[in-house]
Coordinates of C-alpha atoms in Angstrom, one line a residue:
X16 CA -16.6 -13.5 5.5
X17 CA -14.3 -11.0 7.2
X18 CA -14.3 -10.2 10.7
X19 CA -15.4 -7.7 11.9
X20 CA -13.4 -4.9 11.5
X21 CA -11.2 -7.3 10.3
X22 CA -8.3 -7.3 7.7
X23 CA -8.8 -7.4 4.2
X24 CA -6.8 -8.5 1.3
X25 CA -6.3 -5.7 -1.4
X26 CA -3.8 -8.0 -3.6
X27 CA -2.0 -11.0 -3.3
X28 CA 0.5 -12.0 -5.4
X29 CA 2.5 -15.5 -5.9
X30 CA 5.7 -14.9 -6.5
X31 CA 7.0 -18.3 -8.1
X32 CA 10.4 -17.7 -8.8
X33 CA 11.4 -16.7 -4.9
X34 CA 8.7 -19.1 -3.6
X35 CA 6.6 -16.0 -1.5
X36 CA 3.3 -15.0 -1.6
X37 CA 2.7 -11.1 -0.8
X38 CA -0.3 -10.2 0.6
X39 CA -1.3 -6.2 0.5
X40 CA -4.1 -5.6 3.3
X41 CA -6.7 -2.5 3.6
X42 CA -4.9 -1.8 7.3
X43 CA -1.8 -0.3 5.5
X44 CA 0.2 -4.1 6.5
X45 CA 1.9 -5.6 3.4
X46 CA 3.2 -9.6 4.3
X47 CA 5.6 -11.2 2.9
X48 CA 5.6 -15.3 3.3
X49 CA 7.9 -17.9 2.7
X50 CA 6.2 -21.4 0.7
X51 CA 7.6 -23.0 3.2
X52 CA 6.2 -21.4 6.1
X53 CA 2.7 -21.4 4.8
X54 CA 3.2 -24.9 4.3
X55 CA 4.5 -25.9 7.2
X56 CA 1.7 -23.8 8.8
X57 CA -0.7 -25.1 6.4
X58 CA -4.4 -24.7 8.5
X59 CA -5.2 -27.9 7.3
X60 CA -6.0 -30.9 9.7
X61 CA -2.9 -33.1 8.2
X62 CA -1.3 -30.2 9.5
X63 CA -2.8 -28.5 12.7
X64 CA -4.7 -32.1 14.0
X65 CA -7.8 -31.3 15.4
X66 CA -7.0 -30.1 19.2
X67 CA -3.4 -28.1 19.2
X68 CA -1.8 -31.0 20.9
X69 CA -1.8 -32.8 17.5
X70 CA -0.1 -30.1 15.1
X71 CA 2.6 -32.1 13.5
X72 CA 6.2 -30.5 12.8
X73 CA 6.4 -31.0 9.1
X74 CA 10.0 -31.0 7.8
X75 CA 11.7 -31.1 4.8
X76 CA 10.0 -28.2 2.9
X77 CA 12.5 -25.9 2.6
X78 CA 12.4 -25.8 -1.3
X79 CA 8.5 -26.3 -1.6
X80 CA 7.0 -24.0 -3.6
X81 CA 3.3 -22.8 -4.5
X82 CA 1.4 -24.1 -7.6
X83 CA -1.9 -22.1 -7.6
X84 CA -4.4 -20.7 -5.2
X85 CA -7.9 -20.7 -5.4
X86 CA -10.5 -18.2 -3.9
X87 CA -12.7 -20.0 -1.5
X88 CA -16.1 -18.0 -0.7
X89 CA -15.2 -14.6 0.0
X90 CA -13.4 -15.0 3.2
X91 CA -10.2 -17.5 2.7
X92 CA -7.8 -19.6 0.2
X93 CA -6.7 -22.7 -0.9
X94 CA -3.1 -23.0 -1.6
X95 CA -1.7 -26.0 -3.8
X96 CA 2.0 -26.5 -3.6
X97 CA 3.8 -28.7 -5.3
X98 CA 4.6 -31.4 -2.4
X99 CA 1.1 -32.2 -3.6
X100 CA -0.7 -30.4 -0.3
X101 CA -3.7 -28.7 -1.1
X102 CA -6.1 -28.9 1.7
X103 CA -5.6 -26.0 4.2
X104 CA -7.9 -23.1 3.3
X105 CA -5.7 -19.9 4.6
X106 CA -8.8 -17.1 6.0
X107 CA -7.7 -13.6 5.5
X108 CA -7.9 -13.4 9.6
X109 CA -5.4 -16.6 9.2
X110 CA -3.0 -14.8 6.7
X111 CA -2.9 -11.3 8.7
X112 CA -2.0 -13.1 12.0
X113 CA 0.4 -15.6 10.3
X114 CA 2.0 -12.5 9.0
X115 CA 1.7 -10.0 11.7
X116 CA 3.7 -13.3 13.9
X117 CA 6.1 -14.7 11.3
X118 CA 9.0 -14.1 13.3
X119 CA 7.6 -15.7 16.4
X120 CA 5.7 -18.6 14.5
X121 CA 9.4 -19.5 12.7
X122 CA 11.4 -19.1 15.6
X123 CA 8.6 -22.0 17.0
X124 CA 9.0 -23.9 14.3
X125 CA 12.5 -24.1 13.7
X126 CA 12.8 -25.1 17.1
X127 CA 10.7 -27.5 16.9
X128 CA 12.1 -29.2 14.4
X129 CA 15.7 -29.2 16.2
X130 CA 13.7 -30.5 19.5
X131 CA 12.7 -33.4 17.5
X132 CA 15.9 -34.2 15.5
X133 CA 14.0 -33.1 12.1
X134 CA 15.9 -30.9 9.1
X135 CA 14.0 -28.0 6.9
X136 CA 15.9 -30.5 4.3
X137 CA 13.7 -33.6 5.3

């Protein structure tokens, strides 16, 4: 379930052959996100740990792309890329933030990989 007050997802649409998932929300806010950046920022505990002191820098998924996604409740989704990842479950709250931050939330992330030596590449 939303939150309260809380965005909404109107349509989302994978968009295989750039490797983006566009997400149109009932606040007027259209995202746009990279595979890679949903998969990097995959929600799932492989991924975030369980206290924020464990989130793992994942590199080399700069060419991953998204296989399907499946509605969970009414509230969130499950992404499958085809790196074989499939267990984060993305909350519309989730999406909204992850999209409203992008820039900030890349800018992390790409340092983070250069602090630790790693390549988008792998």
């Amino acid at each position: 379930m939303a939150e309260a007050g809380g965005p909404w997802p109107l349509e989302i649409r994978v968009k295989r052959g750039e490797k983006r998932l566009e997400i149109d929300f009932d606040d007027g806010t259209t995202f746009g996100y990279p595979a890679e950046l949903m998969r990097v920022e995959s929600p799932s505990a492989e991924v975030q740990g369980h206290v924020p002191s464990q989130k793992v820098t994942v590199a080399g998924k700069r060419n991953v792309g998204i296989m399907r996604l499946e509605q969970v409740g009414n509230y969130a989704v499950r992404i499958e890329f085809d790196d074989g990842h499939s267990t984060g479950i993305f909350s519309w709250p989730y999406l909204h933030r992850l999209g409203r931050d992008q820039a900030r939330i890349w800018g992390d992330y790409v340092r983070a990989l250069e602090a630790k030596g790693l390549s988008r590449d792998g």
